[in-house]
Coordinates of C-alpha atoms in Angstrom, one line a residue:
M20 CA -6.0 -2.8 -25.7
A21 CA -3.6 -5.4 -24.3
Q22 CA -1.7 -2.7 -22.4
E23 CA -4.9 -1.5 -20.8
K24 CA -5.8 -5.0 -19.7
A25 CA -2.3 -5.5 -18.2
F26 CA -2.7 -2.2 -16.3
V27 CA -6.0 -3.2 -14.9
A28 CA -4.6 -6.6 -13.8
L29 CA -1.6 -4.9 -12.1
R30 CA -3.9 -2.4 -10.4
M31 CA -6.3 -5.2 -9.2
V32 CA -3.5 -7.5 -7.9
T33 CA -1.9 -4.5 -6.1
G34 CA -5.3 -3.8 -4.6
I35 CA -5.6 -7.3 -3.4
I36 CA -2.2 -7.1 -1.7
F37 CA -3.1 -4.0 0.2
L38 CA -6.6 -5.2 1.1
M39 CA -5.1 -8.5 2.5
H40 CA -2.5 -6.5 4.5
G41 CA -5.4 -4.5 6.0
F42 CA -7.3 -7.6 6.8
A43 CA -4.2 -9.1 8.4
K44 CA -3.9 -6.1 10.7
L45 CA -7.6 -6.5 11.7
Q46 CA -7.0 -10.2 12.4
R47 CA -4.0 -9.5 14.6
G48 CA -6.1 -6.9 16.5
M49 CA -5.5 -3.2 16.7
D50 CA -3.8 -3.5 20.1
A51 CA -1.1 -5.7 18.6
V52 CA -0.8 -3.4 15.6
T53 CA -0.5 -0.2 17.6
T54 CA 2.1 -1.9 19.8
M55 CA 4.0 -2.9 16.7
F56 CA 3.9 0.7 15.4
V57 CA 5.3 2.0 18.8
E58 CA 8.1 -0.7 18.7
L59 CA 9.0 0.6 15.2
G60 CA 9.3 4.1 16.7
L61 CA 6.0 5.3 15.1
P62 CA 3.1 6.9 17.0
S63 CA 0.4 4.4 17.9
W64 CA -2.4 6.5 16.3
L65 CA -0.8 6.1 12.9
A66 CA -1.9 2.5 12.8
Y67 CA -5.5 3.5 12.3
P68 CA -5.2 5.7 9.2
V69 CA -2.7 3.1 7.7
L70 CA -5.3 0.4 8.2
A71 CA -8.1 2.5 6.8
I72 CA -6.0 3.5 3.7
E73 CA -5.0 -0.1 3.1
L74 CA -8.6 -1.4 3.3
V75 CA -10.3 1.4 1.4
G76 CA -7.4 2.0 -1.0
G77 CA -7.0 -1.7 -1.7
L78 CA -10.7 -2.0 -2.5
A79 CA -10.6 1.2 -4.7
L80 CA -7.7 -0.3 -6.7
I81 CA -9.6 -3.6 -7.1
L82 CA -12.8 -1.9 -8.2
G83 CA -11.2 0.9 -10.2
V84 CA -13.3 3.5 -8.4
G85 CA -11.3 6.4 -7.1
A86 CA -8.2 4.3 -7.7
S87 CA -5.9 7.2 -8.8
Y88 CA -6.7 9.0 -5.6
A89 CA -6.4 6.0 -3.3
A90 CA -3.1 5.1 -5.0
W91 CA -1.5 8.3 -3.7
G92 CA -2.5 7.4 -0.1
L93 CA -1.0 3.9 -0.6
A94 CA 2.1 5.4 -2.1
V95 CA 2.6 7.5 1.0
I96 CA 2.3 4.4 3.2
M97 CA 4.9 2.6 1.1
A98 CA 7.3 5.5 1.1
G99 CA 6.9 5.8 4.8
A100 CA 7.5 2.1 5.3
I101 CA 10.7 2.2 3.3
V102 CA 12.1 5.3 5.0
T103 CA 11.1 4.5 8.6
V104 CA 11.3 0.7 8.8
K105 CA 12.9 -1.0 5.8
W106 CA 15.7 1.2 4.6
K107 CA 18.1 0.2 7.4
N108 CA 17.6 -3.5 6.4
G109 CA 18.9 -2.8 2.9
F110 CA 17.4 -3.7 -0.4
L111 CA 17.1 -7.5 0.2
G112 CA 17.3 -7.5 4.0
G113 CA 19.1 -10.0 6.0
P114 CA 18.5 -12.9 8.5
G115 CA 15.1 -12.3 9.9
K116 CA 14.7 -8.9 8.4
S117 CA 12.9 -8.1 5.2
G118 CA 14.4 -5.5 2.8
Y119 CA 12.6 -2.8 0.9
E120 CA 12.4 -4.5 -2.5
F121 CA 8.7 -5.5 -2.1
D122 CA 7.7 -2.1 -0.7
L123 CA 9.6 -0.4 -3.6
I124 CA 7.6 -2.2 -6.3
L125 CA 4.4 -1.4 -4.5
L126 CA 5.4 2.2 -4.3
A127 CA 6.2 2.2 -8.1
V128 CA 2.9 0.6 -9.0
T129 CA 0.9 3.0 -6.8
V130 CA 2.6 6.0 -8.3
C131 CA 1.8 4.7 -11.8
V132 CA -1.8 4.1 -10.8
G133 CA -1.9 7.6 -9.2
L134 CA -0.6 9.2 -12.4
K135 CA -3.2 7.4 -14.6
R136 CA -6.9 8.3 -14.4
T137 CA -8.7 5.0 -14.3
E138 CA -12.2 6.4 -14.0
K139 CA -14.2 7.0 -17.2
R140 CA -15.1 10.6 -17.7
P141 CA -18.1 11.8 -19.8
G142 CA -17.2 13.6 -23.0

């Protein structure tokens, strides 16, 4: 019972993190976000599915509805962020550059959520 409560808390906090990252992108404006993606060497169109997955996926993790499916989309985003942006900065990063430690824990949590079915099934 305690383990299940801990899992739910971890899932919900992770959902809040992703939801807030999505909201932050909306507040910056999609022009700024697509420009940031291009500056990182990524295609500008990629900003839109990333935003959608962060918002919808974050909400799914918070509510526990479709969370295991949403978690895989969020895991892909974290793996992509590590490989394309953060890896070159190292684990802890350096002056003015963040490392991949935060992204790595989010990747690990989303994989765990993805592997566990959180929805109740009849029977």
